[in-house]
Amino acid sequence: MRRFTIMFFFLSFVFTTAFTAAPMPASSPDDHAPIYPSLATDTRQLLQAGIDDFYKSNLALAEEKFDRVIAASPNEPQGHFFKAVVYFWRYTFGSRTSSAAEKFLEIADKVIAQFEEEAEDNPAKKELSFYIGGLYGYRGLVRASEKNLIGAFADINKSNRITKRLAKETDKFPDAYFGLGISHYMAGDIPPEGKWMASLMGFSGSKEEGIKELRIAFEKGLFVRNEAGYMLAGCYEKEKQYKESKEVLLLLLEPFPTNVVFLESLVRVEQKLGNAESAEKICTDIIALKNGDLSQSLAYAAFTRAQIRYDARKFDEAVKDYVLFISKSNPKTSAQDLIYDARFKAGDCYEELGDRETALKYYISVGQGSKFYAEAQARLKAPKIPATQTSGK
């Protein structure tokens, strides 16, 4: 068990470090437009429009605009970088298939090959270094997810070196507080069995320090305001400071009310605040967006709404959501335990509704790794007496 715990921390560190080093596109108000000074005014405005589309979860529109930025300024990194991030999100929050990973890696490899030497030769170009460091972080995360841990660590180490260099100039480059904040927060959150590994990798800090730095990046960052806020909300949630987490998420959603990733986080926080009705409504909003690029977020919204309705004994509504979740989930890439849970709960709903024949089809598909496996096997042998029939006794 101890070996498993240490290995789990080791793999978690890979994913966390990749997110730490990888910037995501930030949307900025008009007075921040000069953060892309190398672009012509009209191209800069087009880039900003693409970033806004990205944060509205309109990935297809964002990609189309980034392609136009690339066509207008092929030797500038912005359009290339943001297009790569679109494919990263399609992989991470969408299909999570190997083909999606390959498409992202293909684009990221080309961008790194085109701009890395320029970034190394011109350390004063912090924006360019930021993009290259970010792409290494993203590439490391995808490689880790695809079980290429050697390649993942090589990318993450490279990303960390770039991030640490930028972090030395936080007074001139406040976005660097983003990487510092995540790093310091995670250092303070490391379990005892992982301390030795963290020490070897120079990983130190406290959760309080990390939250403070993330707040600075959220309030003052030009490139990473949105992702710093997203991470800050996540840290508040982990610390059970749910009201603070909700406050940050609402600020993020104010300009981007259709951002599926932010909405998904708000659902969790509302549940933890005991606001089931609000959480259910947000899930309904996510599902209504029908965002094919972010299909896994839609699937999890369906699962969450199903759970809320199941707990409220709205079996006719809950079963539809369980079935929707199952249909949108990829068994090879989604959390298998949730798929098994949904299959069992769908069967249970059908029994409550008096349709045992359909219930059996779901019970038989519950795998041995499920916490409901034994009960599903029992249900195959003997029917459940619906609560609606026992409540009157």
Coordinates of C-alpha atoms in Angstrom, one line a residue:
M1 CA 0.0 0.0 0.0
R2 CA 2.8 2.4 0.8
R3 CA 4.5 1.8 -2.6
F4 CA 1.1 2.5 -4.2
T5 CA 0.7 5.8 -2.3
I6 CA 4.2 7.0 -3.2
M7 CA 3.7 6.1 -6.9
F8 CA 0.3 7.9 -6.9
F9 CA 2.0 11.0 -5.5
F10 CA 4.7 10.7 -8.1
L11 CA 2.2 10.6 -11.0
S12 CA 0.1 13.4 -9.4
F13 CA 3.3 15.5 -9.3
V14 CA 3.7 15.0 -13.1
F15 CA 0.3 16.3 -13.8
T16 CA 0.4 19.2 -11.3
T17 CA 3.8 20.3 -12.5
A18 CA 2.6 20.4 -16.1
F19 CA -0.3 22.6 -15.2
T20 CA 2.0 24.8 -13.1
A21 CA 4.2 25.5 -16.0
A22 CA 1.7 25.8 -18.7
P23 CA 0.0 29.1 -19.3
M24 CA -3.5 29.2 -20.9
P25 CA -4.7 32.1 -22.9
A26 CA -6.0 35.0 -20.9
S27 CA -8.5 37.5 -22.1
S28 CA -7.7 41.1 -21.3
P29 CA -9.6 44.3 -21.5
D30 CA -8.9 46.7 -24.3
D31 CA -6.4 48.7 -22.3
H32 CA -4.3 45.5 -22.0
A33 CA -4.1 45.1 -25.8
P34 CA -0.4 46.2 -26.0
I35 CA 0.7 43.0 -24.3
Y36 CA 0.9 41.8 -27.9
P37 CA 3.1 44.7 -29.2
S38 CA 4.7 42.8 -32.0
L39 CA 1.3 42.4 -33.8
A40 CA -0.4 45.0 -36.0
T41 CA -3.4 46.6 -34.4
D42 CA -6.0 44.7 -36.5
T43 CA -4.2 41.4 -36.0
R44 CA -4.0 42.0 -32.3
Q45 CA -7.7 42.7 -32.2
L46 CA -8.4 39.5 -34.1
L47 CA -6.2 37.6 -31.7
Q48 CA -8.1 39.1 -28.7
A49 CA -11.4 38.1 -30.4
G50 CA -10.2 34.6 -30.7
I51 CA -9.1 34.4 -27.1
D52 CA -12.6 35.7 -26.1
D53 CA -14.2 32.9 -28.2
F54 CA -11.9 30.4 -26.5
Y55 CA -13.0 31.5 -23.1
K56 CA -16.6 31.4 -24.2
S57 CA -15.9 27.7 -25.1
N58 CA -16.4 28.4 -28.8
L59 CA -13.3 26.5 -29.8
A60 CA -14.1 26.2 -33.5
L61 CA -14.6 30.0 -33.8
A62 CA -11.4 30.6 -31.8
E63 CA -9.4 28.2 -34.0
E64 CA -10.6 30.0 -37.2
K65 CA -9.5 33.3 -35.8
F66 CA -6.1 32.0 -34.7
D67 CA -5.6 30.6 -38.2
R68 CA -6.2 34.1 -39.6
V69 CA -3.7 35.5 -37.1
I70 CA -1.1 32.9 -38.3
A71 CA -1.8 33.8 -41.9
A72 CA -1.3 37.5 -41.1
S73 CA 1.7 37.1 -38.9
P74 CA 3.3 33.7 -39.5
N75 CA 6.6 34.6 -37.8
E76 CA 4.9 35.7 -34.6
P77 CA 4.2 33.0 -31.9
Q78 CA 0.7 34.1 -30.6
G79 CA -1.5 32.6 -33.2
H80 CA 0.4 29.3 -33.3
F81 CA 0.5 29.0 -29.5
F82 CA -3.2 29.7 -29.0
K83 CA -4.2 27.3 -31.7
A84 CA -2.2 24.6 -29.9
V85 CA -4.0 25.3 -26.7
V86 CA -7.4 24.9 -28.5
Y87 CA -6.3 21.3 -29.3
F88 CA -5.1 20.8 -25.8
W89 CA -8.5 21.6 -24.5
R90 CA -10.2 19.4 -27.1
Y91 CA -8.1 16.6 -25.8
T92 CA -8.3 17.3 -22.1
F93 CA -12.0 18.2 -21.8
G94 CA -13.2 16.5 -24.9
S95 CA -12.5 13.1 -26.4
R96 CA -9.2 12.2 -24.7
T97 CA -8.5 9.9 -27.6
S98 CA -5.0 9.1 -28.9
S99 CA -5.8 10.7 -32.2
A100 CA -6.7 14.0 -30.4
A101 CA -3.4 13.7 -28.5
E102 CA -1.5 13.2 -31.7
K103 CA -3.1 16.3 -33.3
F104 CA -2.1 18.5 -30.3
L105 CA 1.4 17.0 -30.3
E106 CA 1.8 17.6 -34.0
I107 CA 1.0 21.3 -33.6
A108 CA 3.0 21.8 -30.4
D109 CA 6.1 20.2 -32.0
K110 CA 5.9 22.6 -34.9
V111 CA 5.6 25.7 -32.7
I112 CA 8.4 24.6 -30.5
A113 CA 10.6 23.9 -33.5
Q114 CA 9.9 27.2 -35.0
F115 CA 10.3 29.5 -32.0
E116 CA 12.4 27.8 -29.3
E117 CA 15.8 28.9 -30.7
E118 CA 14.6 32.5 -30.9
A119 CA 13.4 32.4 -27.3
E120 CA 16.7 31.0 -26.1
D121 CA 18.7 33.6 -28.0
N122 CA 16.5 36.5 -26.8
P123 CA 15.8 36.0 -23.0
A124 CA 14.4 39.5 -22.9
K125 CA 11.4 38.3 -24.9
K126 CA 9.5 37.1 -21.9
E127 CA 6.2 36.7 -23.8
L128 CA 7.9 34.3 -26.2
S129 CA 9.6 32.4 -23.4
F130 CA 6.2 32.2 -21.7
Y131 CA 4.7 30.5 -24.7
I132 CA 7.5 28.0 -25.2
G133 CA 7.5 27.1 -21.5
G134 CA 3.8 26.7 -21.6
L135 CA 3.9 24.4 -24.6
Y136 CA 6.5 22.2 -23.0
G137 CA 4.2 22.0 -20.0
Y138 CA 1.1 21.1 -22.1
R139 CA 3.1 18.6 -24.1
G140 CA 4.4 17.0 -20.9
L141 CA 0.8 16.7 -19.6
V142 CA -0.5 15.0 -22.7
R143 CA 2.5 12.7 -22.9
A144 CA 1.9 11.7 -19.3
S145 CA -1.7 11.1 -20.0
E146 CA -0.7 8.9 -22.9
K147 CA 1.6 6.9 -20.6
N148 CA 4.8 8.4 -22.1
L149 CA 6.3 9.3 -18.7
I150 CA 9.9 9.6 -19.9
G151 CA 8.9 12.1 -22.6
A152 CA 6.6 13.8 -20.0
F153 CA 9.4 14.4 -17.5
A154 CA 11.8 15.7 -20.2
D155 CA 9.2 18.3 -21.2
I156 CA 8.2 19.2 -17.7
N157 CA 11.8 19.7 -16.6
K158 CA 12.4 22.0 -19.6
S159 CA 9.2 23.9 -18.8
N160 CA 10.3 24.3 -15.2
R161 CA 13.6 25.8 -16.2
I162 CA 11.9 28.4 -18.3
T163 CA 9.3 29.2 -15.6
K164 CA 11.9 29.6 -12.9
R165 CA 13.8 32.0 -15.0
L166 CA 10.7 34.1 -15.5
A167 CA 9.8 33.9 -11.8
K168 CA 13.0 35.8 -10.9
E169 CA 11.4 38.9 -12.4
T170 CA 7.9 38.9 -10.8
D171 CA 8.1 42.7 -10.3
K172 CA 8.3 43.2 -14.1
F173 CA 6.3 40.1 -15.0
P174 CA 3.5 39.4 -12.5
D175 CA 2.2 36.5 -14.5
A176 CA 5.2 34.5 -13.1
Y177 CA 3.3 34.4 -9.7
F178 CA 1.0 31.9 -11.4
G179 CA 3.7 29.2 -11.5
L180 CA 5.1 30.2 -8.1
G181 CA 1.7 30.1 -6.6
I182 CA 0.8 26.6 -7.8
S183 CA 4.3 25.3 -6.9
H184 CA 4.2 26.7 -3.4
Y185 CA 0.7 25.6 -2.7
M186 CA 1.4 22.0 -3.8
A187 CA 4.6 22.0 -1.8
G188 CA 2.6 22.7 1.3
D189 CA 0.0 20.1 0.4
I190 CA 2.4 17.2 -0.2
P191 CA 1.7 14.1 2.0
P192 CA 4.5 12.9 4.3
E193 CA 5.4 10.0 2.1
G194 CA 6.1 12.3 -0.8
K195 CA 8.3 14.8 1.1
W196 CA 11.6 13.1 0.2
M197 CA 10.8 13.3 -3.5
A198 CA 9.8 16.9 -3.3
S199 CA 13.0 17.7 -1.5
L200 CA 15.1 16.1 -4.2
M201 CA 13.3 18.1 -6.9
G202 CA 13.7 21.4 -5.0
F203 CA 9.9 21.6 -4.3
S204 CA 9.2 23.8 -1.2
G205 CA 6.7 26.4 0.0
S206 CA 3.4 26.7 1.9
K207 CA -0.3 26.6 1.0
E208 CA -0.8 30.1 2.4
E209 CA 2.1 31.5 0.3
G210 CA 0.7 29.8 -2.8
I211 CA -2.8 31.2 -2.4
K212 CA -1.4 34.7 -1.9
E213 CA 0.7 34.4 -5.1
L214 CA -2.2 33.1 -7.1
R215 CA -4.3 36.0 -5.9
I216 CA -1.6 38.4 -7.2
A217 CA -1.5 36.6 -10.6
F218 CA -5.3 36.7 -10.7
E219 CA -5.5 40.4 -9.9
K220 CA -2.4 41.7 -11.8
G221 CA -1.5 39.1 -14.5
L222 CA -1.8 40.0 -18.1
F223 CA -1.5 36.5 -19.7
V224 CA -2.8 34.2 -17.0
R225 CA -5.5 36.1 -15.1
N226 CA -8.2 33.6 -16.0
E227 CA -6.2 30.4 -15.3
A228 CA -4.8 31.9 -12.1
G229 CA -8.3 32.6 -11.0
Y230 CA -9.3 29.0 -11.9
M231 CA -6.5 27.6 -9.9
L232 CA -7.1 30.0 -7.0
A233 CA -10.8 28.8 -6.9
G234 CA -9.6 25.2 -6.9
C235 CA -7.2 25.9 -4.0
Y236 CA -10.0 27.6 -2.0
E237 CA -12.2 24.6 -2.7
K238 CA -9.6 22.2 -1.5
E239 CA -9.2 24.2 1.7
K240 CA -13.0 24.1 2.1
Q241 CA -13.3 27.8 1.7
Y242 CA -16.2 27.4 -0.6
K243 CA -17.6 30.9 -0.4
E244 CA -14.2 32.3 -1.5
S245 CA -14.0 29.8 -4.3
K246 CA -17.5 30.7 -5.5
E247 CA -16.7 34.4 -5.4
V248 CA -13.7 33.9 -7.7
L249 CA -15.6 31.6 -10.1
L250 CA -18.4 34.1 -10.4
L251 CA -15.8 36.8 -11.3
L252 CA -14.4 34.5 -14.0
L253 CA -17.8 33.7 -15.4
E254 CA -19.0 37.3 -15.5
P255 CA -17.4 38.0 -18.9
F256 CA -17.6 34.3 -20.0
P257 CA -20.9 32.9 -18.8
T258 CA -20.7 29.9 -21.3
N259 CA -17.2 28.7 -20.1
V260 CA -17.9 25.1 -19.5
V261 CA -14.8 24.5 -17.4
F262 CA -15.6 27.3 -15.0
L263 CA -19.2 26.2 -14.8
E264 CA -18.2 22.7 -14.0
S265 CA -16.2 24.0 -11.1
L266 CA -19.0 26.1 -9.9
V267 CA -21.3 23.0 -9.8
R268 CA -19.0 21.3 -7.4
V269 CA -18.7 24.3 -5.1
E270 CA -22.5 24.8 -5.1
Q271 CA -22.9 21.2 -4.1
K272 CA -20.5 21.6 -1.3
L273 CA -22.3 24.7 -0.1
G274 CA -25.5 22.6 0.0
N275 CA -27.1 24.4 -2.9
A276 CA -28.4 21.4 -4.8
E277 CA -31.0 23.4 -6.7
S278 CA -28.4 25.9 -8.0
A279 CA -26.0 23.0 -8.9
E280 CA -28.7 21.3 -10.9
K281 CA -29.5 24.5 -12.8
I282 CA -25.9 25.0 -13.7
C283 CA -25.7 21.4 -15.0
T284 CA -28.7 22.0 -17.1
D285 CA -27.0 25.1 -18.5
I286 CA -23.9 23.1 -19.4
I287 CA -25.9 20.3 -21.1
A288 CA -27.9 22.9 -23.0
L289 CA -24.7 24.3 -24.6
K290 CA -24.2 21.0 -26.4
N291 CA -20.5 21.7 -26.8
G292 CA -19.1 18.8 -28.8
D293 CA -15.5 20.0 -28.3
L294 CA -15.9 19.6 -24.5
S295 CA -17.9 16.4 -24.5
Q296 CA -16.5 15.1 -21.2
S297 CA -17.6 18.2 -19.4
L298 CA -21.1 17.7 -20.8
A299 CA -21.0 14.1 -19.7
Y300 CA -20.0 14.9 -16.1
A301 CA -22.7 17.6 -15.9
A302 CA -25.2 14.9 -16.9
F303 CA -23.8 12.5 -14.2
T304 CA -23.9 15.2 -11.5
R305 CA -27.5 16.2 -12.4
A306 CA -28.5 12.6 -12.4
Q307 CA -27.1 12.2 -8.9
I308 CA -29.0 15.2 -7.7
R309 CA -32.2 14.0 -9.2
Y310 CA -31.6 10.4 -7.9
D311 CA -31.2 11.7 -4.4
A312 CA -34.4 13.6 -4.8
R313 CA -36.1 10.4 -5.9
K314 CA -36.9 11.8 -9.3
F315 CA -36.1 8.5 -11.0
D316 CA -37.8 9.3 -14.3
E317 CA -35.6 12.3 -14.8
A318 CA -32.4 10.8 -13.2
V319 CA -32.4 7.8 -15.5
K320 CA -32.3 10.0 -18.6
D321 CA -29.2 11.7 -17.3
Y322 CA -27.5 8.5 -16.4
V323 CA -28.1 7.2 -19.9
L324 CA -26.9 10.5 -21.4
F325 CA -23.7 10.3 -19.3
I326 CA -23.1 6.7 -20.4
S327 CA -23.6 7.6 -24.1
K328 CA -21.2 10.5 -23.9
S329 CA -18.5 8.7 -22.0
N330 CA -15.6 6.9 -23.6
P331 CA -14.9 3.7 -21.6
K332 CA -11.3 3.9 -22.5
T333 CA -10.7 7.4 -21.3
S334 CA -13.5 8.4 -18.8
A335 CA -13.5 7.4 -15.2
Q336 CA -14.6 3.8 -15.4
D337 CA -15.9 3.8 -11.8
L338 CA -18.4 6.6 -12.7
I339 CA -19.5 4.6 -15.8
Y340 CA -20.2 1.6 -13.6
D341 CA -22.0 3.8 -11.0
A342 CA -24.2 5.2 -13.8
R343 CA -25.0 1.8 -15.1
F344 CA -26.1 0.5 -11.7
K345 CA -28.0 3.6 -10.9
A346 CA -29.8 3.5 -14.3
G347 CA -30.8 0.0 -13.6
D348 CA -32.0 1.0 -10.1
C349 CA -34.1 3.8 -11.6
Y350 CA -35.7 1.5 -14.1
E351 CA -36.6 -0.9 -11.3
E352 CA -38.1 1.9 -9.3
L353 CA -40.1 2.8 -12.5
G354 CA -41.3 -0.8 -12.8
D355 CA -39.2 -1.7 -15.9
R356 CA -37.1 -4.7 -14.7
E357 CA -36.3 -5.9 -18.2
T358 CA -34.4 -2.8 -19.0
A359 CA -32.9 -2.7 -15.5
L360 CA -31.3 -6.1 -16.1
K361 CA -29.5 -4.8 -19.2
Y362 CA -27.7 -2.2 -17.0
Y363 CA -27.0 -4.5 -14.0
I364 CA -25.3 -7.0 -16.2
S365 CA -22.9 -4.3 -17.6
V366 CA -21.6 -3.3 -14.1
G367 CA -18.0 -4.4 -13.9
Q368 CA -16.1 -6.2 -11.1
G369 CA -14.2 -3.1 -10.2
S370 CA -17.4 -1.3 -9.2
K371 CA -18.5 -0.8 -5.6
F372 CA -22.0 -1.8 -6.8
Y373 CA -20.8 -5.0 -8.4
A374 CA -22.0 -7.4 -5.7
E375 CA -25.4 -5.6 -5.4
A376 CA -25.8 -5.7 -9.2
Q377 CA -25.1 -9.4 -9.2
A378 CA -27.7 -9.8 -6.5
R379 CA -30.3 -7.8 -8.5
L380 CA -29.7 -10.1 -11.4
K381 CA -31.0 -13.0 -9.3
A382 CA -33.8 -11.3 -7.5
P383 CA -35.7 -8.1 -8.2
K384 CA -35.6 -5.0 -5.9
I385 CA -38.8 -4.1 -4.3
P386 CA -39.3 -0.5 -5.4
A387 CA -39.4 2.1 -2.6
T388 CA -42.7 3.3 -3.9
Q389 CA -44.2 -0.1 -3.0
T390 CA -42.6 -0.3 0.5
S391 CA -43.1 3.3 1.6
G392 CA -46.8 2.7 2.4
K393 CA -46.2 -0.3 4.7

